[in-house]
CSV table of C-alpha atoms and ligand atoms in Angstrom, one decimal:
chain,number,residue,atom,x,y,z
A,19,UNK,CA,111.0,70.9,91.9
A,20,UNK,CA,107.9,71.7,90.2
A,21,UNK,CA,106.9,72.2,86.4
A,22,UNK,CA,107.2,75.5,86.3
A,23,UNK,CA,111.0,75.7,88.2
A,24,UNK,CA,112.0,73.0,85.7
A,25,UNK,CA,110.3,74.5,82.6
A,26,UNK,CA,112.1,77.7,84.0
A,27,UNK,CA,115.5,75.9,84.2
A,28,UNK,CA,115.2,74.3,80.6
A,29,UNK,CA,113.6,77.6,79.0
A,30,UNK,CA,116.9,79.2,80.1
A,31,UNK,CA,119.4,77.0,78.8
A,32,UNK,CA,117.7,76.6,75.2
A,33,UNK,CA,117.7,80.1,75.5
A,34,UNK,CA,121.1,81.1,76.4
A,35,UNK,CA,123.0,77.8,76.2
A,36,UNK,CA,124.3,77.8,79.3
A,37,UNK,CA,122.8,76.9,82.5
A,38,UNK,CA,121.2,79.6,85.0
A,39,UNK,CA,123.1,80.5,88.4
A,40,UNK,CA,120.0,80.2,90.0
A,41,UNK,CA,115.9,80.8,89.5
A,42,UNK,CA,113.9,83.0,91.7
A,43,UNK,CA,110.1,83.2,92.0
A,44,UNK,CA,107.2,85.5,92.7
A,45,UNK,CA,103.7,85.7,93.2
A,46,UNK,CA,100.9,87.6,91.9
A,47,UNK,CA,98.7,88.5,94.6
A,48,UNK,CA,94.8,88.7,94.8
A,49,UNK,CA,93.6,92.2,97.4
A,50,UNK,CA,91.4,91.2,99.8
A,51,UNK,CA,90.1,94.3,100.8
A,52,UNK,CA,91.6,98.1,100.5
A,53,UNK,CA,91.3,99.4,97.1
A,54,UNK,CA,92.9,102.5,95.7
A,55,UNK,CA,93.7,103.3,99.2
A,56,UNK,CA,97.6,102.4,99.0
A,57,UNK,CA,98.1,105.8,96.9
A,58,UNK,CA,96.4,107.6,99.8
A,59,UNK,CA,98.8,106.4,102.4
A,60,UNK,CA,95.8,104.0,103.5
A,61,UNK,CA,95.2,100.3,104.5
A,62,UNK,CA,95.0,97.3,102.1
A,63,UNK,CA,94.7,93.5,103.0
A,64,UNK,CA,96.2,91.4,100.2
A,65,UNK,CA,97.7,87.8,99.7
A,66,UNK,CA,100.0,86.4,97.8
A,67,UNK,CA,98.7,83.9,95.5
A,68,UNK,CA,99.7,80.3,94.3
A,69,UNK,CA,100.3,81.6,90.5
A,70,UNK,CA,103.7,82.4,90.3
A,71,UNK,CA,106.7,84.0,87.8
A,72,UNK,CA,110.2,82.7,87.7
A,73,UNK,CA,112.7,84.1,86.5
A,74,UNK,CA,116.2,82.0,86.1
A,75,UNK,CA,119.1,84.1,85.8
A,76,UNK,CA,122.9,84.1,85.5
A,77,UNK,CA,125.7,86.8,85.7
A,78,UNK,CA,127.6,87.5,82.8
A,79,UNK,CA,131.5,89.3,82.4
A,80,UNK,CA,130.0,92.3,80.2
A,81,UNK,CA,127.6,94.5,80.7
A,82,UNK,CA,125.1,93.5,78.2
A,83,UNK,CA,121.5,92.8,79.9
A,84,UNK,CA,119.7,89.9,77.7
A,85,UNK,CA,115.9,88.7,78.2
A,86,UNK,CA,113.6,86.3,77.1
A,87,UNK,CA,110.1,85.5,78.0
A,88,UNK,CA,108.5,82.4,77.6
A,89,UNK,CA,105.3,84.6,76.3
A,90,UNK,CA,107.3,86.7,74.0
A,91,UNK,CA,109.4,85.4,70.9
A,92,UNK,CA,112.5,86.8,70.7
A,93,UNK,CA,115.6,88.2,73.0
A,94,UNK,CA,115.7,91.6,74.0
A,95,UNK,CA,119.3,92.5,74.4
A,96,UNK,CA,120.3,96.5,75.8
A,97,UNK,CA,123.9,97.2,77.4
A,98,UNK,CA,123.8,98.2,81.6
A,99,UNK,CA,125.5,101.9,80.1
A,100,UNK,CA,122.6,102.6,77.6
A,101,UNK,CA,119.5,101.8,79.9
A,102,UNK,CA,117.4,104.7,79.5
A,103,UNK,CA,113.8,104.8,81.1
A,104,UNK,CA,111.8,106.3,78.2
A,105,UNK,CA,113.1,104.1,75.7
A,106,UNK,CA,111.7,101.1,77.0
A,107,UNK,CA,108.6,99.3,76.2
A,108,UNK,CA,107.0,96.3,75.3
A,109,UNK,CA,107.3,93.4,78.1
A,110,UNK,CA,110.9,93.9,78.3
A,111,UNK,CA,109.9,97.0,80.0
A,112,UNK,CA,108.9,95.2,83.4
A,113,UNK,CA,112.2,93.6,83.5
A,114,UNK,CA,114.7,96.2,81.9
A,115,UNK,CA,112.6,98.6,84.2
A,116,UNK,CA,113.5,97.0,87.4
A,117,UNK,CA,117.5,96.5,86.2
A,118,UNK,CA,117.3,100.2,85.7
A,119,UNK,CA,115.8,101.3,89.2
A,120,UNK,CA,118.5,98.9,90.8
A,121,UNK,CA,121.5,100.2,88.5
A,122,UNK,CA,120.9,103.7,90.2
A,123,UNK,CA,121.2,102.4,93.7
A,124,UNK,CA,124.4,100.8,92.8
A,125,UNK,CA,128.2,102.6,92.6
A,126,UNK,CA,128.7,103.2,89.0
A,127,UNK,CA,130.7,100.3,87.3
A,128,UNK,CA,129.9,98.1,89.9
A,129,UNK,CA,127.0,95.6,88.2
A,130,UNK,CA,127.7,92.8,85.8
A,131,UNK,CA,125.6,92.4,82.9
A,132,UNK,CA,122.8,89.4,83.6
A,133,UNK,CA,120.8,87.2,81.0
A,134,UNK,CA,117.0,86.6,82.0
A,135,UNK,CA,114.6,84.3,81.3
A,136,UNK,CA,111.4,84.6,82.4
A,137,UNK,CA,108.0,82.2,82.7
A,138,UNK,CA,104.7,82.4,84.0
A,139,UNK,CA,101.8,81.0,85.2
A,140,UNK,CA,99.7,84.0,86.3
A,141,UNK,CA,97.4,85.1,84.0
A,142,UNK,CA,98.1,88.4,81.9
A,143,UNK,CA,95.7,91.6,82.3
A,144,UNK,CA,93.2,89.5,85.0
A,145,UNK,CA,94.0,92.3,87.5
A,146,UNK,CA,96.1,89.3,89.7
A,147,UNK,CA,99.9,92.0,89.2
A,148,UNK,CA,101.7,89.7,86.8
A,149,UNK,CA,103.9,92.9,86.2
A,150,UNK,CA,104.8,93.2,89.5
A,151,UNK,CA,105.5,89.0,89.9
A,152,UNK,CA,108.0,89.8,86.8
A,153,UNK,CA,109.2,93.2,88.4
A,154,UNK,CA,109.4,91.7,92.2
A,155,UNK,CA,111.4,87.7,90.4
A,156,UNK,CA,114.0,89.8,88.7
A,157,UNK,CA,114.5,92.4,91.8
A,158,UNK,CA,115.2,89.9,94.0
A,159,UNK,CA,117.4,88.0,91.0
A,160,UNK,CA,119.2,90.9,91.0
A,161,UNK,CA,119.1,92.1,94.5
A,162,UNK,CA,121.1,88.3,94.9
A,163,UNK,CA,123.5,88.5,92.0
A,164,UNK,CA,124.7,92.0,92.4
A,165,UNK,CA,124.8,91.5,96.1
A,166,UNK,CA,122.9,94.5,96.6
A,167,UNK,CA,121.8,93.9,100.4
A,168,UNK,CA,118.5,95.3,99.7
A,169,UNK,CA,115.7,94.9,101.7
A,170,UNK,CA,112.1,93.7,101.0
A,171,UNK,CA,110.4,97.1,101.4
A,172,UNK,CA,113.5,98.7,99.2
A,173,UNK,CA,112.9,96.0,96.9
A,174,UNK,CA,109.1,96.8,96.6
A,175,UNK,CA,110.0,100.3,96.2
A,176,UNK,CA,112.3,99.7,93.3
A,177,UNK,CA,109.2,97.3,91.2
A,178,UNK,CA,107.0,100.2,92.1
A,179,UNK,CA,109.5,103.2,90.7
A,180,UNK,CA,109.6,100.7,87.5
A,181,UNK,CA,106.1,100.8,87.1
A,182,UNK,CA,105.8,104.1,87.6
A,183,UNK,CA,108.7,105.4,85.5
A,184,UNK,CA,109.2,102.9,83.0
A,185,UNK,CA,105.4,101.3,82.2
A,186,UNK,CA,104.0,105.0,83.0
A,187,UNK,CA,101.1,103.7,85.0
A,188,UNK,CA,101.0,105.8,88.7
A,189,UNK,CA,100.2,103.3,90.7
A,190,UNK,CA,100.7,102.4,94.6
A,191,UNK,CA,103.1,100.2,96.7
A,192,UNK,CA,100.3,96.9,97.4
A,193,UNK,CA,100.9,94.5,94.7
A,194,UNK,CA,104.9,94.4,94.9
A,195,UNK,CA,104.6,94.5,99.2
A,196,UNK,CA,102.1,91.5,98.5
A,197,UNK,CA,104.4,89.4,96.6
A,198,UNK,CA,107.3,90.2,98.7
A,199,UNK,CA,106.2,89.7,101.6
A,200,UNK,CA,103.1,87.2,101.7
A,201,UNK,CA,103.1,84.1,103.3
A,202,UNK,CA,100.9,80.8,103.1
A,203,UNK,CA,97.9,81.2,104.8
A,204,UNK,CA,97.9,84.7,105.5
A,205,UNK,CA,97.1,87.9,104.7
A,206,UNK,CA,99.3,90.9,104.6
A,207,UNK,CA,98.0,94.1,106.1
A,208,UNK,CA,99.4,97.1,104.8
A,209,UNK,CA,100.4,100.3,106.6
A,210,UNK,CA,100.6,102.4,103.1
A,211,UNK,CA,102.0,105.9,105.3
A,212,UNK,CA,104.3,104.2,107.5
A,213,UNK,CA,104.9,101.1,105.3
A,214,UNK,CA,104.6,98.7,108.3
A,215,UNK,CA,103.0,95.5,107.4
A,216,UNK,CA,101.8,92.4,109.6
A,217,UNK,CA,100.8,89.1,108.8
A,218,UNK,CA,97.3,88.0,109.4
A,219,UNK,CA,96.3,84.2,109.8
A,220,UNK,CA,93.0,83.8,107.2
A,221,UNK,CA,92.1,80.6,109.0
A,222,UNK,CA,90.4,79.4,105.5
A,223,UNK,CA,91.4,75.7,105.5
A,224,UNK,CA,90.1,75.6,109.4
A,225,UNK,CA,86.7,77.7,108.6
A,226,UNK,CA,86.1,75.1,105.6
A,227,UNK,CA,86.1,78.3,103.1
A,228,UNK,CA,88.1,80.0,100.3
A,229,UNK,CA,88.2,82.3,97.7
A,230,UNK,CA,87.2,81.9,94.1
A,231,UNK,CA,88.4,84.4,91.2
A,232,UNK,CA,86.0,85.5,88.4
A,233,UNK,CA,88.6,86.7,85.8
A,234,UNK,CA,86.1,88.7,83.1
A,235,UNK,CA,88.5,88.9,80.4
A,236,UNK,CA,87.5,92.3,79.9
A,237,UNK,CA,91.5,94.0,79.7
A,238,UNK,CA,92.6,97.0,81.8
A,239,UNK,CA,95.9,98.8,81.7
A,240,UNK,CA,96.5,101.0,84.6
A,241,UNK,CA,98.4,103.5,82.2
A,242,UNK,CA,95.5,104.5,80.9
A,243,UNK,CA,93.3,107.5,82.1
A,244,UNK,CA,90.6,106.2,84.9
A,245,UNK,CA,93.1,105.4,87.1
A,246,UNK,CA,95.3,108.3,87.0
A,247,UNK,CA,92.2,110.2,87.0
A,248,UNK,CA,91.0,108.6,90.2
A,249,UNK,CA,94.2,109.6,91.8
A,250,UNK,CA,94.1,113.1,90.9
A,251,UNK,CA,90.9,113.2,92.7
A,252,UNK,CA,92.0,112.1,96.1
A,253,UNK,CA,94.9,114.8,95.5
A,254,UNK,CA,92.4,117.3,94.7
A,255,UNK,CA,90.1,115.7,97.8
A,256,UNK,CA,93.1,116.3,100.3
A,257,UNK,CA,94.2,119.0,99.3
A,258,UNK,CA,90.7,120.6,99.9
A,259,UNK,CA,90.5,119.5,103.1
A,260,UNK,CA,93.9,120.6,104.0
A,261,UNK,CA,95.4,117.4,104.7
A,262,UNK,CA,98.2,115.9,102.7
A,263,UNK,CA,96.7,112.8,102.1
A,264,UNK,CA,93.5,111.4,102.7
A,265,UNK,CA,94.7,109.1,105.5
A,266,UNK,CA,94.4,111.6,107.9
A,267,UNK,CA,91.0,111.8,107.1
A,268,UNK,CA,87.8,109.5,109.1
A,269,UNK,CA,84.6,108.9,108.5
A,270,UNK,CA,83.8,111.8,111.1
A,271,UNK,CA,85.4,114.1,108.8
A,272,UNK,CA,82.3,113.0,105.9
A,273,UNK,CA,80.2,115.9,106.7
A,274,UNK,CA,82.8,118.7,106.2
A,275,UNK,CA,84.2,117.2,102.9
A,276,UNK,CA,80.5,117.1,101.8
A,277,UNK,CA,80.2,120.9,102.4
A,278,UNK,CA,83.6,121.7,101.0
A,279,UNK,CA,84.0,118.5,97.7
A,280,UNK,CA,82.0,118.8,94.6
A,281,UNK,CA,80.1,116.0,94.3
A,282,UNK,CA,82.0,113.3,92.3
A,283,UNK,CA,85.3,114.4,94.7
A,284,UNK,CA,83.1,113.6,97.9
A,285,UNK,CA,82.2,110.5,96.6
A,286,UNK,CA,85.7,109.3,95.4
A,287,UNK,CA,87.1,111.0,98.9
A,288,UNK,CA,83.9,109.1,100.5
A,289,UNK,CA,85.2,106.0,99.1
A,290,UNK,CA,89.0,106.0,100.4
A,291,UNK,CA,87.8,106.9,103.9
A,292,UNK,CA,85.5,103.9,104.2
A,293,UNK,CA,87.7,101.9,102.5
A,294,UNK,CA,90.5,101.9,105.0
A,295,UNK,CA,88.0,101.5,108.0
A,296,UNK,CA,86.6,98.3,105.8
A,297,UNK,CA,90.3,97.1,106.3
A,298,UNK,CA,90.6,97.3,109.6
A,299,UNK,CA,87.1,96.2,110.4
A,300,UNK,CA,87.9,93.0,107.7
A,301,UNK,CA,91.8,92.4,109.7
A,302,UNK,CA,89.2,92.9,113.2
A,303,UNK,CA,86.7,90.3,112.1
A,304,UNK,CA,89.1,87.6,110.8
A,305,UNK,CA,91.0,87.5,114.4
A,306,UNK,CA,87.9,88.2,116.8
A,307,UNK,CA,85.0,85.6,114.5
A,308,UNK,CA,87.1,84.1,111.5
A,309,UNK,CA,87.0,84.5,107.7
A,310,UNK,CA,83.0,83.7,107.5
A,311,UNK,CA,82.8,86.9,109.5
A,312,UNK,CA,83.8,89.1,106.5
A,313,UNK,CA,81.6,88.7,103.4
A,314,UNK,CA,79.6,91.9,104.5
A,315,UNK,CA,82.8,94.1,104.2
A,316,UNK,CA,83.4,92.3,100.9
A,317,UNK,CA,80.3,93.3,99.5
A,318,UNK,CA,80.0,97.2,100.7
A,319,UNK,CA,83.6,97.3,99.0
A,320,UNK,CA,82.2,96.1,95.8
A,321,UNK,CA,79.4,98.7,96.4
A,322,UNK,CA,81.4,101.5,97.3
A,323,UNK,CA,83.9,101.1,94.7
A,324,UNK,CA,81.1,100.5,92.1
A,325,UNK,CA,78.7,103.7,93.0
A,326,UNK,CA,81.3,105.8,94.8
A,327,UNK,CA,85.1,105.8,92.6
A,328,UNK,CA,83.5,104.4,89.7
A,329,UNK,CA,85.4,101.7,88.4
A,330,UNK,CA,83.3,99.0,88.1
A,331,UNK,CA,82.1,97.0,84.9
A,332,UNK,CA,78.9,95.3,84.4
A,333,UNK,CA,80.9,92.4,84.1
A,334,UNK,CA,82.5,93.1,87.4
A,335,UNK,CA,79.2,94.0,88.7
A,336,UNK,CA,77.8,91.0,87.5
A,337,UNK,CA,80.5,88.7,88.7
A,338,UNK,CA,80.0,89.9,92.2
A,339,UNK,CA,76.2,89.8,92.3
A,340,UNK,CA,76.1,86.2,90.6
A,341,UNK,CA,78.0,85.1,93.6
A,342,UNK,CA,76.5,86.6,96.4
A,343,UNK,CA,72.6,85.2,94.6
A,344,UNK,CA,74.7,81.7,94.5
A,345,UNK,CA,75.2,82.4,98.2
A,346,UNK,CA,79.4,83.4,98.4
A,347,UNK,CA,79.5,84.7,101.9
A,348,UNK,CA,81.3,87.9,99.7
A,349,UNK,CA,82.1,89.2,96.7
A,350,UNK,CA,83.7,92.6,95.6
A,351,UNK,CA,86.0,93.5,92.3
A,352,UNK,CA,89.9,92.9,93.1
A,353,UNK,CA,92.7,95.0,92.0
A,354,UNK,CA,92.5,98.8,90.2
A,355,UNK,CA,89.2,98.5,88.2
A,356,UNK,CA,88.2,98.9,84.5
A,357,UNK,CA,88.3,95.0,84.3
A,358,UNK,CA,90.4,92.5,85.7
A,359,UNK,CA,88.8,90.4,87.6
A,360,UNK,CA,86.4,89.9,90.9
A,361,UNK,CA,86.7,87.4,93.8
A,362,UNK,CA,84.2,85.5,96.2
A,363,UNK,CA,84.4,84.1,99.5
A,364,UNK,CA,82.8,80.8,99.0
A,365,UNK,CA,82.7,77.6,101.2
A,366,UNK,CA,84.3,75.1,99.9
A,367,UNK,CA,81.1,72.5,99.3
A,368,UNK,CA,79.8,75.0,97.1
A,369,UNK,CA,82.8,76.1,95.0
A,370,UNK,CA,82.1,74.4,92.0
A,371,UNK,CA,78.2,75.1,92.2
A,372,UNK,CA,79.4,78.9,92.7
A,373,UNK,CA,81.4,78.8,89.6
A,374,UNK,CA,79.3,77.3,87.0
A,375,UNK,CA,76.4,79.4,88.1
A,376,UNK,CA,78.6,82.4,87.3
A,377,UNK,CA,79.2,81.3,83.9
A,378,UNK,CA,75.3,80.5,83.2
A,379,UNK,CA,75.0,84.1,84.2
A,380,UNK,CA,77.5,85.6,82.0
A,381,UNK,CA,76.5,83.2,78.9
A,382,UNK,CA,73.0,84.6,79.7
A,383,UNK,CA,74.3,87.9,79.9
A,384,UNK,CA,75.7,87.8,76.7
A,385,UNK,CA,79.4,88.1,78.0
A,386,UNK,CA,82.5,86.3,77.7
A,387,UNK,CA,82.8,83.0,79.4
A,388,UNK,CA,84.9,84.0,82.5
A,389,UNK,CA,88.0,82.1,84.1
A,390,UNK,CA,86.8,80.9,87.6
A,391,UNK,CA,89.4,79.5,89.9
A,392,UNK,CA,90.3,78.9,93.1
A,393,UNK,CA,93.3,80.5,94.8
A,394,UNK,CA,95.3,80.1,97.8
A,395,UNK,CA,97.1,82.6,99.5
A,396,UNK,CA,100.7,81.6,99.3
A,397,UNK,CA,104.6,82.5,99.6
A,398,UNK,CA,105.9,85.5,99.0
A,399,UNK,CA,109.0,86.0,96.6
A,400,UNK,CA,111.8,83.7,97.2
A,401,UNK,CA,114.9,82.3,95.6
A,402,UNK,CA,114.0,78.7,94.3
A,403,UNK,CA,117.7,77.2,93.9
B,12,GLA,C1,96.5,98.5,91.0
B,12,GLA,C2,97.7,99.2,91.5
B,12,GLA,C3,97.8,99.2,93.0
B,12,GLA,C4,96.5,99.7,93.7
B,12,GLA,C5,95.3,98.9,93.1
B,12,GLA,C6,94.0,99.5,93.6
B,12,GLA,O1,96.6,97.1,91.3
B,12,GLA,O2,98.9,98.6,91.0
B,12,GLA,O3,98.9,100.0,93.5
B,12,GLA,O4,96.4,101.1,93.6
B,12,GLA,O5,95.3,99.0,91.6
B,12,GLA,O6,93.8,99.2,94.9
């Protein structure tokens, strides 16, 4: 068992004095390529990563709900019959959220109360979805204790409704479909319209490569404005052009939106379309020449999202241009923008080289010293014991 599986175990029990019925895990998840495109019924590429949250977990006879974090002090405590969507906040929200999407798919008077305890080792507000490692650990917690019989995609479905509903940030269906259904090694390509994914060997270890993450400590919160904002857009874009969502839309289809798009819509429009043909020309690469084949997609992501949908940061920008001067083979921002964090394609010899030039650049820069690691991509949620 790891540390973390049998800090997870002990956290419970000094917690609730009892010990858990069994401990569940999940991944946050690093996008590859394919951002803001998930919304639009697009392509993303993401993995799973090797940072995990697990969540240990027993039934109880009532139906009180009782959670603790290992980040939070405190118990949070609400009963199954008074779970109420806008009353929710804090981090109990992710959890309670998740409880509450389930409870509706479920015959009334049919769930047992559950204490939670939850602990972590992804990073907080890096852009790497711990929300949707806690929302996708206590779905599948509670898809096994409430024998529910759900399935992955309903179970990414259900974290997703919680974000939405619950946290009140409108986001798509990638990070929870990435830690469900990642898998060592691979990459998960996601069909956002028909919700059809397939795994896609990265071929990392054989190619002598792998990626580094440049989290710029510079927060973000998806429930704020520039995201939402963004989305809107792409409505706005599609409706325009009388599709009803930008999927249906290819890069032939550029010179009619720019005659019928103001100019920032075009742009953001411009973006999406591009974006989902980076995916499939990343997915195309990796299988016909092998992951050193990709940095070029990496980087006209980074420049599209930067110039194009706007949601870059010159710490972002800076990440990504540090790496590709220290030669990465790629670099673009990961995850919804505003902050968060960046990633490069490096090979391996020249990781650590990479990642102290990047913090010489952001010391010179005057920023915050970032948090460079390497990640792996990894298992998707599963139930640990
Ligand atoms: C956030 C959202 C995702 C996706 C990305 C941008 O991570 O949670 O649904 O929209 O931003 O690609």
């Amino acid at each position: 068992m790891t540390e973390l599986l049998r800090q997870g175990t002990e956290y419970f029990t000094g917690e609730f004095g009892v010990a858990p019925d069994g401990l569940w895990s999940a991944p946050g998840r690093v996008n590859v390529i394919g951002e803001h495109t998930d919304y639009n019924d697009g392509f993303a590429f993401p993995i799973a990563i090797d940072k995990r949250t697990t969540v240990a977990a027993r039934a109880r006879e009532d139906r009180m709900l009782r959670v603790a974090s290992s980040a939070f002090p405190g118990v949070v405590e609400t009963s199954l019959d008074g779970l109420d969507p806008d009353s929710l906040n804090g981090w109990a929200a992710y959890p309670l959220g998740v409880a509450w999407a389930m409870s509706r798919t479920a015959p009334a008077g049919a769930l047992t109360g559950v204490d939670l305890a939850l602990s972590s080792d992804v990073p907080a507000g890096a852009g790497l979805s711990s929300s949707a490692a806690v929302e996708c650990a206590v779905a599948l917690a509670l898809n096994d204790l409430w024998q529910l019989g759900l399935s992955r995609q309903e179970l990414a479905r259900i974290g997703q409704l919680a974000e939405n509903r619950v946290v009140g940030a409108p986001t798509g269906i990638m990070d929870q479909s990435a830690s469900l259904l990642g898998e060592p090694d691979h990459g998960i390509l996601l069909d956002c319209q028909s919700l059809k994914t397939e795994s896609v060997a990265l071929g990392f270890a054989a190619a002598g490569v792998g990626l580094l993450v440049i989290d710029t400590r510079t927060s973000h919160s998806h429930a704020d404005g520039g995201y939402a904002s963004r989305r809107r857009s792409c409505e706005d874009g599609a409706r325009t052009m009388g599709v009803g969502s930008l999927r249906a839309l290819g890069t032939e289809d550029l010179p009619r939106a720019a005659t019928l798009l103001d100019g920032q819509t075009f742009r953001r429009v411009r973006h999406v379309i591009t974006e989902n043909q980076r995916v499939l020309d990343t997915v195309a690469a990796l299988r016909t020449a092998g992951p050193t084949a990709i940095g070029p997609f990496l980087n006209e992501s980074h420049v599209s999202m930067r110039d194009d949908f706007e949601i870059s940061t010159p710490e972002l920008d800076l990440a990504v241009s540090s790496a590709q001067e220290l030669g990465a083979l790629g670099a673009r921002m990961t995850g919804g923008g505003f902050g968060g964090a960046a990633i490069a394609l490096v090979r391996n010899g020249d990781a650590s080289r990479v990642a102290e030039g990047i913090a010489r650049d952001f010391s010179r820069a005057g920023f915050t010293a970032p948090h460079v690691f390497p990640v792996s991509a990894s298992a998707g949620a599963r139930r640990e014991q």
